[in-house]
Short mmCIF file of C-alpha atoms and ligand atoms in Angstrom, two decimals:
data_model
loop_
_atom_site.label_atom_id
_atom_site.label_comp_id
_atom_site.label_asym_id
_atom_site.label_seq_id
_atom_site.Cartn_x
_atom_site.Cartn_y
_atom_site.Cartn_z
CA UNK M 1 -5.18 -2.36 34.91
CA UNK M 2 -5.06 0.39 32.65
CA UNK M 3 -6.28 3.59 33.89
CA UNK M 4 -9.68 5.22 33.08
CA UNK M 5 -10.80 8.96 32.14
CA UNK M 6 -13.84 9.48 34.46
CA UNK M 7 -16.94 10.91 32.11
CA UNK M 8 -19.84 12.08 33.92
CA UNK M 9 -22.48 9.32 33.37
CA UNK M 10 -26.12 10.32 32.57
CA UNK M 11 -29.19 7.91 31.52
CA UNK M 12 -29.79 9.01 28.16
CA UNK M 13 -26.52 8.70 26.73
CA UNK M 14 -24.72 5.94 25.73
CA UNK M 15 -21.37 5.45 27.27
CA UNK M 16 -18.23 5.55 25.24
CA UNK M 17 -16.18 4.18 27.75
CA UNK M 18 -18.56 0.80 28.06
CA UNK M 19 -18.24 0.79 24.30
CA UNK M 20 -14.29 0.78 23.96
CA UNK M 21 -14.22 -1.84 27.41
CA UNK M 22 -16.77 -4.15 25.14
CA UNK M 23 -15.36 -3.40 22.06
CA UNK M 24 -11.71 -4.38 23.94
CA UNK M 25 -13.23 -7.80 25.07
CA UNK M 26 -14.32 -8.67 21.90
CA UNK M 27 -10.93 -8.04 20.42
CA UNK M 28 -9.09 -10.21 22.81
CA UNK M 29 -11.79 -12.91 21.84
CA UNK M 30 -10.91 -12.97 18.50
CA UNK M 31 -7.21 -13.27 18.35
CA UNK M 32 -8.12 -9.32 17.01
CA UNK M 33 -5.43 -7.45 19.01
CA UNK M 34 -3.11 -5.68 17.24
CA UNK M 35 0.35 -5.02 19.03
CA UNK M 36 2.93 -2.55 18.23
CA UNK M 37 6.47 -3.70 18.28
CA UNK M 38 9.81 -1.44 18.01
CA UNK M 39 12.76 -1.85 15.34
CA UNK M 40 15.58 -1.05 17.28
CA UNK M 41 17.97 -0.82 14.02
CA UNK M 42 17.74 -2.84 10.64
CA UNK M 43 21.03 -4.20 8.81
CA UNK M 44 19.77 -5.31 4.89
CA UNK M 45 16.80 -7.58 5.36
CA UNK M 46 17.81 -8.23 9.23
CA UNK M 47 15.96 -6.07 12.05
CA UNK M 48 16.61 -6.41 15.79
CA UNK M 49 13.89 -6.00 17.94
CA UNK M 50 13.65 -6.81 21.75
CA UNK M 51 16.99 -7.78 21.86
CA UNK M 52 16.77 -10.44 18.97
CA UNK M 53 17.75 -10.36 14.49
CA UNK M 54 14.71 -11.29 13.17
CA UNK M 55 15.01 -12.07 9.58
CA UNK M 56 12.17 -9.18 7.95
CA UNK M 57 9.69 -10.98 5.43
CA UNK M 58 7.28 -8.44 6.06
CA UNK M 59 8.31 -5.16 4.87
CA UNK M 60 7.26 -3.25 1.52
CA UNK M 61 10.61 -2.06 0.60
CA UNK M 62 11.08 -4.07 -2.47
CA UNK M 63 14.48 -2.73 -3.98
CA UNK M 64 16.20 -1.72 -0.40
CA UNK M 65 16.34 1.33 -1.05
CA UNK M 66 14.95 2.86 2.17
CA UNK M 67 19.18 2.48 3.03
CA UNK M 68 20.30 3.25 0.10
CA UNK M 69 23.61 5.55 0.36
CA UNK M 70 22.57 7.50 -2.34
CA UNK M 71 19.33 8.26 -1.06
CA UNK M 72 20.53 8.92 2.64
CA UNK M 73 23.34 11.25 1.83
CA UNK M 74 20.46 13.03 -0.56
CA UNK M 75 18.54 13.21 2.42
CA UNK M 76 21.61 14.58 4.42
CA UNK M 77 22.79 17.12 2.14
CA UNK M 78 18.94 18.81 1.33
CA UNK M 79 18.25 18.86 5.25
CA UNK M 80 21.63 20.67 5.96
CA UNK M 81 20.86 23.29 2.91
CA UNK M 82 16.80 23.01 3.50
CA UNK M 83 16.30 22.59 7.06
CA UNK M 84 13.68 19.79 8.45
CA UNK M 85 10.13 21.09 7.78
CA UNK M 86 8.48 22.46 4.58
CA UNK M 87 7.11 24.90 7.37
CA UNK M 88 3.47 25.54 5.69
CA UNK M 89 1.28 23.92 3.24
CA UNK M 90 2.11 23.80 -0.83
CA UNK M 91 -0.36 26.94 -1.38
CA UNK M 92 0.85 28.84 1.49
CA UNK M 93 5.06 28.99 1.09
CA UNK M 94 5.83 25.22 1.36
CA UNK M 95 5.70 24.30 -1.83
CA UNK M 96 9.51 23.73 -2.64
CA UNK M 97 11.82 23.51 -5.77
CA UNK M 98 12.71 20.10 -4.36
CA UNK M 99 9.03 19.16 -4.49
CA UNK M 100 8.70 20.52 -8.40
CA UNK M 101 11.64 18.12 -9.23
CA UNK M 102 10.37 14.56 -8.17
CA UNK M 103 6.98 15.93 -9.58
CA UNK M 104 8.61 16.75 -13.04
CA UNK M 105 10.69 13.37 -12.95
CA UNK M 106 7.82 10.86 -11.89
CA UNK M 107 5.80 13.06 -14.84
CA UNK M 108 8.84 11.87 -17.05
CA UNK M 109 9.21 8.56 -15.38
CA UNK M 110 5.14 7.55 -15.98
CA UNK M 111 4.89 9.28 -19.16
CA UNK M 112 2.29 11.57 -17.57
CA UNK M 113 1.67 14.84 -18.55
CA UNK M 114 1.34 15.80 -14.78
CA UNK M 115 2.42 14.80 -11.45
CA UNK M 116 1.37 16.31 -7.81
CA UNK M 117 3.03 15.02 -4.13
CA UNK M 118 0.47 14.19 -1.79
CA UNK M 119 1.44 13.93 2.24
CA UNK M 120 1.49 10.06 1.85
CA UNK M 121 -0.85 7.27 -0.49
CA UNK M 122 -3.25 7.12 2.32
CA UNK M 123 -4.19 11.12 1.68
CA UNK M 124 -4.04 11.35 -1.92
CA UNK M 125 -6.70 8.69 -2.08
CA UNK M 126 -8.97 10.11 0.06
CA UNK M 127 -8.48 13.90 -1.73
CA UNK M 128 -8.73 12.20 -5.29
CA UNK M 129 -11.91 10.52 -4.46
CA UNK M 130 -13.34 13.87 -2.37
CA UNK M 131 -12.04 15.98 -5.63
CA UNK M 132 -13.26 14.55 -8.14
CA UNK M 133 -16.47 12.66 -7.31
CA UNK M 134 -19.93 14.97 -6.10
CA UNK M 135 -22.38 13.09 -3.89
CA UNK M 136 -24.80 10.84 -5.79
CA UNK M 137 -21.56 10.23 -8.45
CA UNK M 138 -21.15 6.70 -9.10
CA UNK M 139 -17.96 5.17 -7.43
CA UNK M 140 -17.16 1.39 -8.94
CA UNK M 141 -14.36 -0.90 -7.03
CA UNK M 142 -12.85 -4.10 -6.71
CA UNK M 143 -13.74 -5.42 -3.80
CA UNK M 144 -10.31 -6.07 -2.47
CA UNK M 145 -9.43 -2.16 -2.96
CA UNK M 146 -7.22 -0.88 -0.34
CA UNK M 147 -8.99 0.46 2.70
CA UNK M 148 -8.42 3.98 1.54
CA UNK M 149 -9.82 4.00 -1.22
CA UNK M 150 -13.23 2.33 -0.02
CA UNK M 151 -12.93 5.49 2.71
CA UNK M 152 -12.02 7.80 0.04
CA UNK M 153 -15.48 7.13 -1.87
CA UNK M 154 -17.47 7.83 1.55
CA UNK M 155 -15.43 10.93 2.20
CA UNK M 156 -16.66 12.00 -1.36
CA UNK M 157 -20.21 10.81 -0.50
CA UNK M 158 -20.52 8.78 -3.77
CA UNK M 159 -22.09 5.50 -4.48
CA UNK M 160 -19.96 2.38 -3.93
CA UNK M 161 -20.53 -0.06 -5.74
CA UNK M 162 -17.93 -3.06 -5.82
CA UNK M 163 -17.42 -6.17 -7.75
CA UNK M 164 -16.21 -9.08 -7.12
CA UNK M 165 -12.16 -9.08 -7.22
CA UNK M 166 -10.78 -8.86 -10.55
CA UNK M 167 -14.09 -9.19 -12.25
CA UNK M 168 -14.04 -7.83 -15.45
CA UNK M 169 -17.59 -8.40 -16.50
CA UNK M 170 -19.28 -7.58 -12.71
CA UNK M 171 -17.34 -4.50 -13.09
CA UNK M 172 -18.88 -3.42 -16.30
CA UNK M 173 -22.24 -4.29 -14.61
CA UNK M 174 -21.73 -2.24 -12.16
CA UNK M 175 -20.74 0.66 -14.14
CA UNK M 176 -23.98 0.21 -16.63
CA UNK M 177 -26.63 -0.25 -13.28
CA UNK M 178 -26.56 3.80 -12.47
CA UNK M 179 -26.33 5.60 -15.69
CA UNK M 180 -26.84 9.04 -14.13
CA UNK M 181 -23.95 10.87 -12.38
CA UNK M 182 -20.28 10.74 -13.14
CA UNK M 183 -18.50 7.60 -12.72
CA UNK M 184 -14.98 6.53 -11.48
CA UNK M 185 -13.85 2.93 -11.59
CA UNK M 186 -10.95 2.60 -9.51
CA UNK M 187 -8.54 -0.42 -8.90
CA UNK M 188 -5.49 -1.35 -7.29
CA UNK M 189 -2.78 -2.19 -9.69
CA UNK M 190 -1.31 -5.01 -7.64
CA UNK M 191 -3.41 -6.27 -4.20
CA UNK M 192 -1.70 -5.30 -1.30
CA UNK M 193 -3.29 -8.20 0.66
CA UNK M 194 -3.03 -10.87 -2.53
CA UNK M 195 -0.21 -9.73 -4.87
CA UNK M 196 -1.85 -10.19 -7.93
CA UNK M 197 -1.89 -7.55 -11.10
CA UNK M 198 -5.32 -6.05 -11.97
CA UNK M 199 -6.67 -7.09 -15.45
CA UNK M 200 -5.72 -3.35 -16.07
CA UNK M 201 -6.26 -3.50 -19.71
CA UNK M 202 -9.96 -4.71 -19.77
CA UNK M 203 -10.54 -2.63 -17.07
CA UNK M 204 -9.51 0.32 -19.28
CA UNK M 205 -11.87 -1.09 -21.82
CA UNK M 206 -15.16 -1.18 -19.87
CA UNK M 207 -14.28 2.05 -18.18
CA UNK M 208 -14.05 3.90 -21.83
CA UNK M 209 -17.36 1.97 -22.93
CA UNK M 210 -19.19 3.22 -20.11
CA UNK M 211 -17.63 7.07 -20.39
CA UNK M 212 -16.11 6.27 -16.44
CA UNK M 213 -12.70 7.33 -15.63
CA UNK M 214 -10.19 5.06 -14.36
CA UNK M 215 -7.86 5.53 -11.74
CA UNK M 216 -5.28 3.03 -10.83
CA UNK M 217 -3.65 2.70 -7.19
CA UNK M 218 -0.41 1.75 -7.92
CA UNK M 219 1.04 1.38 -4.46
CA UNK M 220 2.61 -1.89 -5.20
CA UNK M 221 3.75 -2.03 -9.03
CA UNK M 222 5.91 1.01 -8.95
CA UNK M 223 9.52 0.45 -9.14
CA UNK M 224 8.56 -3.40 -9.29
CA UNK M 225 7.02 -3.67 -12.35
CA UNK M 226 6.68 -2.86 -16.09
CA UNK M 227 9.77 -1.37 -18.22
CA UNK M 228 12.21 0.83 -15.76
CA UNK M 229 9.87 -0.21 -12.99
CA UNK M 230 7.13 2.25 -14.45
CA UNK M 231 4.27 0.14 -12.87
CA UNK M 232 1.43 -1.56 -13.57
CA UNK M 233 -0.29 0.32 -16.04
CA UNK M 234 2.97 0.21 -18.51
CA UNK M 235 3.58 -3.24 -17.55
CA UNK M 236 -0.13 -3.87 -19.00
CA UNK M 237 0.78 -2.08 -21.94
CA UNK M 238 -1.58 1.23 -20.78
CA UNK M 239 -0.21 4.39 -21.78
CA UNK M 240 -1.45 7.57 -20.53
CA UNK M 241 -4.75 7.49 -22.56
CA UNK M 242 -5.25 3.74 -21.17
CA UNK M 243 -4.40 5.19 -17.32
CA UNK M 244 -5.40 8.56 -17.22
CA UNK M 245 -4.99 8.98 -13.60
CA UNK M 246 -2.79 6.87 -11.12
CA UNK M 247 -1.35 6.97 -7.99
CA UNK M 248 2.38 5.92 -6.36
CA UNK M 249 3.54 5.53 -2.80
CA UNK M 250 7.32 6.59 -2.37
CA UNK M 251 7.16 4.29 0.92
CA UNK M 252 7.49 1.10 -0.73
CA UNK M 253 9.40 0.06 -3.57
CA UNK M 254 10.92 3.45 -3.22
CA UNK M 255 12.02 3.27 0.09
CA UNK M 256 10.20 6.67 1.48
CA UNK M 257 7.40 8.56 2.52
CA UNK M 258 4.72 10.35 0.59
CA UNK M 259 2.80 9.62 -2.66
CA UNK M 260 2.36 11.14 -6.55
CA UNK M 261 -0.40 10.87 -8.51
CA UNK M 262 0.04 11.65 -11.93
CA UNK M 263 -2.22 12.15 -14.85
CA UNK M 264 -3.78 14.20 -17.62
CA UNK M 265 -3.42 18.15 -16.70
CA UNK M 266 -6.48 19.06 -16.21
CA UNK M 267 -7.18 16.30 -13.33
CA UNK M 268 -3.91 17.18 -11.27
CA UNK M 269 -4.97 20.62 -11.42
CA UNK M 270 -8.32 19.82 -10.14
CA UNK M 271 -6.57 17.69 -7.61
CA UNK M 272 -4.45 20.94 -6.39
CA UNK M 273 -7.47 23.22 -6.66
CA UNK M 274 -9.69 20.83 -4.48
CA UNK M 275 -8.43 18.13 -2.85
CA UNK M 276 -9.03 18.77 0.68
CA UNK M 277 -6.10 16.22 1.80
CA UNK M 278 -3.76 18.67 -0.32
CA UNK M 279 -4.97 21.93 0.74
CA UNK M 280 -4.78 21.88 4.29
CA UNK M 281 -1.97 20.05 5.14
CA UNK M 282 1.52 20.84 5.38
CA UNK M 283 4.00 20.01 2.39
CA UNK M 284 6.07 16.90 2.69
CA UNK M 285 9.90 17.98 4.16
CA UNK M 286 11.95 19.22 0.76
CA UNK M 287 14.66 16.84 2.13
CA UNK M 288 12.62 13.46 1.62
CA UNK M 289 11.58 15.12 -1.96
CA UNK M 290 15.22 15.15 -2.36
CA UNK M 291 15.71 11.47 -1.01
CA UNK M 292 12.92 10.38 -3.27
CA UNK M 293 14.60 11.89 -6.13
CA UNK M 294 17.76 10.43 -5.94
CA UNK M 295 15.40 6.65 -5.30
CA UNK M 296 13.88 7.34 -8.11
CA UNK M 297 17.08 7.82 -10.60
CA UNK M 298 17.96 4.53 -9.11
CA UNK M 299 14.75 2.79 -9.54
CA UNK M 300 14.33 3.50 -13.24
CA UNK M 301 18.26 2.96 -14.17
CA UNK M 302 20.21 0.10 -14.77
CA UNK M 303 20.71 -0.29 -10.83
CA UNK M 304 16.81 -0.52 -10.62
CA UNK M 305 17.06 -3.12 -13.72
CA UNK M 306 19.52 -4.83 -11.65
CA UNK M 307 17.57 -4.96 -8.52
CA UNK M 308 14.29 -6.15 -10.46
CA UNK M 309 16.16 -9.28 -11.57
CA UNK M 310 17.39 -10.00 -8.51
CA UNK M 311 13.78 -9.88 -7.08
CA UNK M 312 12.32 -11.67 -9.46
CA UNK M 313 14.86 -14.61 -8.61
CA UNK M 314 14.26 -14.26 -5.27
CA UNK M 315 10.29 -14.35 -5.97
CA UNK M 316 10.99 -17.87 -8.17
CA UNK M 317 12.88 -19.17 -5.87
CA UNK M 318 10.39 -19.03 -2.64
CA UNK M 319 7.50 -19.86 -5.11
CA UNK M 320 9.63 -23.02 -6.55
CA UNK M 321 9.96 -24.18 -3.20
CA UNK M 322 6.36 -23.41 -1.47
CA UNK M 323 5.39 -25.27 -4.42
CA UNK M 324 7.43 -28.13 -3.60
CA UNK M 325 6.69 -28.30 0.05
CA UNK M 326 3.00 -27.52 -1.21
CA UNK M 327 1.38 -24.89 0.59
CA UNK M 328 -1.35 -23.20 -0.52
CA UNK M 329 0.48 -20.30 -2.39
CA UNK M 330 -1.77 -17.79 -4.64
CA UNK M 331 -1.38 -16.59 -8.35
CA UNK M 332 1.24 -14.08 -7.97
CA UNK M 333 4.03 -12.93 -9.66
CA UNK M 334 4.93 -9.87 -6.90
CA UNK M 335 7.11 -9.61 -4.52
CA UNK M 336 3.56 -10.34 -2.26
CA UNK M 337 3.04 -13.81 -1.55
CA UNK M 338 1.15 -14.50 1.45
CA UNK M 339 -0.11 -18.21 2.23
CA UNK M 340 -4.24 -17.86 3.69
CA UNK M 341 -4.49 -20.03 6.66
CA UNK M 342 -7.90 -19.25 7.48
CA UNK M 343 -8.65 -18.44 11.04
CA UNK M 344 -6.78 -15.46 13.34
CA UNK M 345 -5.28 -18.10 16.16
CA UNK M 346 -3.99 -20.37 13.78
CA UNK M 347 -2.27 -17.49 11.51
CA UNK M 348 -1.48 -15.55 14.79
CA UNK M 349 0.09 -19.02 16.33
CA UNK M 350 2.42 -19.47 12.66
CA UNK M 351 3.52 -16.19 13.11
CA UNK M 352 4.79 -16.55 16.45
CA UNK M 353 6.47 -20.07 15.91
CA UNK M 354 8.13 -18.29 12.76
CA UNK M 355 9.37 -15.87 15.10
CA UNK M 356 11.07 -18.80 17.13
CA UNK M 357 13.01 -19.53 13.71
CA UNK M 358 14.33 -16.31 14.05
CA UNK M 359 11.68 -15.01 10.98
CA UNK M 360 9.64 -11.65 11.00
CA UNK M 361 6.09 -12.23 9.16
CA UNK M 362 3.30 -11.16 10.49
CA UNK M 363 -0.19 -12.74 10.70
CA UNK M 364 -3.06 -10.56 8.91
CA UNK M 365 -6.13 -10.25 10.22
CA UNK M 366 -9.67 -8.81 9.40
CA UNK M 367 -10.36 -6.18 8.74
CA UNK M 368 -7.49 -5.77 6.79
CA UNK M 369 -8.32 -9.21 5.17
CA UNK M 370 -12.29 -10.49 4.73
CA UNK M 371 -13.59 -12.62 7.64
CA UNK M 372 -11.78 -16.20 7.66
CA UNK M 373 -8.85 -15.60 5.24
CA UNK M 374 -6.21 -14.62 7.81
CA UNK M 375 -2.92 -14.64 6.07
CA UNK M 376 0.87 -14.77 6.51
CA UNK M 377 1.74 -11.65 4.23
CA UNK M 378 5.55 -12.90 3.16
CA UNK M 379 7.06 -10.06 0.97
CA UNK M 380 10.11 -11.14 -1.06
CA UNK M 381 12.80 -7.96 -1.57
CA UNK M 382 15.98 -7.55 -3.83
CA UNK M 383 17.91 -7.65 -0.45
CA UNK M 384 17.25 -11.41 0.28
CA UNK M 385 19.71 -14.05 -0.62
CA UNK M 386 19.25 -16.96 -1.66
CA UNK M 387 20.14 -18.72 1.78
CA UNK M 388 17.80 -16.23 3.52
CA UNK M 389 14.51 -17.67 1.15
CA UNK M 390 15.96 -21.06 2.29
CA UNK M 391 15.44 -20.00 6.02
CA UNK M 392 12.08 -19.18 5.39
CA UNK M 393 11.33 -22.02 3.45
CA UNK M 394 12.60 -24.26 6.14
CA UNK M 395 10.84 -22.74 9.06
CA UNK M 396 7.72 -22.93 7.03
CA UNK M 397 7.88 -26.45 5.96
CA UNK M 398 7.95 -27.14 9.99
CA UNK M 399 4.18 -25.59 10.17
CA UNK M 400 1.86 -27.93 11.57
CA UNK M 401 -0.43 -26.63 8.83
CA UNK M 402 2.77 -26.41 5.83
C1 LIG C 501 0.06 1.20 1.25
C2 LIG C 501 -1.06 1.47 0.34
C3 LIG C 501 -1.66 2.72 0.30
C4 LIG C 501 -1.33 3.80 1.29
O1 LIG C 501 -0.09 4.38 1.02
P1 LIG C 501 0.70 5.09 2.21
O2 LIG C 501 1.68 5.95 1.51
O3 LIG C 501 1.31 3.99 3.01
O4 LIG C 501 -0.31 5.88 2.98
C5 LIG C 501 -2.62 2.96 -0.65
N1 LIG C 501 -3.01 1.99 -1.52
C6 LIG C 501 -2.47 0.76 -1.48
C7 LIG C 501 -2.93 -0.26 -2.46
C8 LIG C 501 -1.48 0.46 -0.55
O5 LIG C 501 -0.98 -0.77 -0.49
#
């Protein structure tokens, strides 16, 4: 029985607590419950948890380097000389040396004129919307945008309008429908939910023919794809005229926390000047700057190259074989490759028995997903071996539904 706050009830108001004890009924209904479990310590793609090694087919970091050596004796050395905390915000006297250095080398990296570290991708896409878009602006997305940037277009009090996903054409309806107020189509580069690529170039096409800016949410393609892992714009052959204004996460593929978005000058500084997620927040710890850094240099070198390849294989090799066992795999060439199954108990109850094979990949649900395409999310990394894909593709091929 979990215990209750006691709020004073009167007639005319409605009751929050009824609300959350309905809302909690309908959950469990469902299959809607969401459940937290702890890592207790992860060894290359093996976590234990509740006393067991679960295999991790789940997790976003792409190139292992969230335990890279490099990057934790970065970490090490810049908290010893730095301390923990930034201790204020960027404008106040947080803003560190540390943070101007993985600024100027994802500028370099993207061949952006600018860069500027946002608290983590969640933030920076709700202070680039808010920034940059007035009330009554016109807001165009792909319907399978992450969550944050459908919130970030609220925040900003724009019109949304999306299209339907990866819809080249409905997009450039869209854009022509409200002609007054600026516009900003925005995309993710790769679907976090789907793993496919944008059609970035066309989408650079019909936002120049309808004078809209586009901003790419990269989350996904840095480090994995394009030359030296420079994303999904460069991989589509956009250069900085193409993709004015993009964003990357330094908590996947790069093995961190936070996020850059990098673009022509004049947006970043607007960013800096008004994005409310910026302003009044506290700076990211120089430290993790530092550990970024270092990820970085190893993302876009030869060890990056090498690490690319390797995922690649790993990515043929699990789609070579779902193919051959024939499940329903979608058109992607990412390290995402989830299989829909449809309905939350039947994804929840594949999850589970993978779990029994000793496997970690969890079931996802609306809302992260539309209504009736529950999925099993499987994320290949460049830590996998090849008999670790076979594991995977044996305890799938004993699915009822595989
Ligand atoms: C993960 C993700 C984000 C949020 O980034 P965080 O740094 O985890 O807050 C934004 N956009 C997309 C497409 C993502 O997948």
């Amino acid at each position: 029985m979990r215990s209750l706050p006691s709020l004073r009830r009167t007639d005319m108001r409605p009751s929050l607590l009824d609300r959350i004890a309905a809302r909690d009924v309908e959950r469990q209904q469902a299959h809607a419950v969401r459940r937290l479990r702890a890592v207790d310590a992860r060894d290359g793609a093996t976590l234990a948890t509740a006393g067991r090694a679960l295999l991790d087919f789940s997790g976003n970091d792409y190139l292992g380097l969230a335990a890279h050596p490099d990057v934790i004796a970065a970490l090490q050395r810049a908290a010893a000389e730095h301390g923990v905390g930034s201790t204020a915000a960027h404008l106040v006297t947080g803003h560190h040396r540390l943070h101007d250095a993985l600024q100027d080398e994802f500028a370099d990296w993207l061949g952006q004129p600018r860069a500027l570290l946002f608290g983590s991708g969640y933030l920076a896409n709700l202070g680039v919307l808010q920034a940059l878009l007035d009330a009554g602006d016109l807001c165009v997305q792909d319907r399978l945008n992450h969550a944050c940037l459908l919130d970030g277009a609220k925040l900003a009090g724009a019109t949304l309008r999306r299209y339907p996903h990866a819809d080249v054409d409905a997009a450039r309806r869209r854009l022509a429908v409200q002609a007054e107020g600026a516009a900003l189509l925005t995309t993710d580069g790769v679907f976090s939910m789907d793993g496919d690529i944008a059609p970035l170039a066309e989408l650079a096409q019909v936002a120049d023919d309808a004078g809209a800016l586009l901003y790419v949410d990269d989350a996904h393609g840095i480090g994995t794809l394009g030359p030296h892992g420079a994303g999904s714009p460069a991989a589509c052959g956009l250069g900085p005229s193409g993709a004015p204004l993009q964003l990357a996460t330094l908590g996947k593929a790069l093995g961190g926390y936070g996020a850059i978005v990098a673009g022509a000058a004049v947006l970043v500084d607007e960013l800096l000047q008004r994005a409310r997620t910026y302003l009044f927040t506290t700076a990211l710890p120089p430290a993790l700057a530092a550990a970024t850094l270092a990820a970085v240099r190893i993302a876009r070198g030869a060890d990056g190259d090498a690490r690319r390849e390797r995922l690649a294989a790993n990515i043929a090799r699990f789609r070579h074989g779902a193919v051959q066992l024939g499940l329903p795999l979608l058109p992607s060439s990412t390290p995402i490759q989830p299989i829909v199954l449809g309905d939350n108990a039947t994804t929840l109850r594949a999850s589970q028995q993978l779990d029994e094979h000793g496997l970690r990949v969890v079931a996802i649900r609306p809302p992260t997903v539309p209504e009736g395409r529950a999925r099993l999310r499987i994320t290949i990394t460049a830590v996998h071996d090849d008999a670790q894909i076979d594991r995977l593709l044996d305890a799938l091929s004993r699915l009822p539904s595989g």
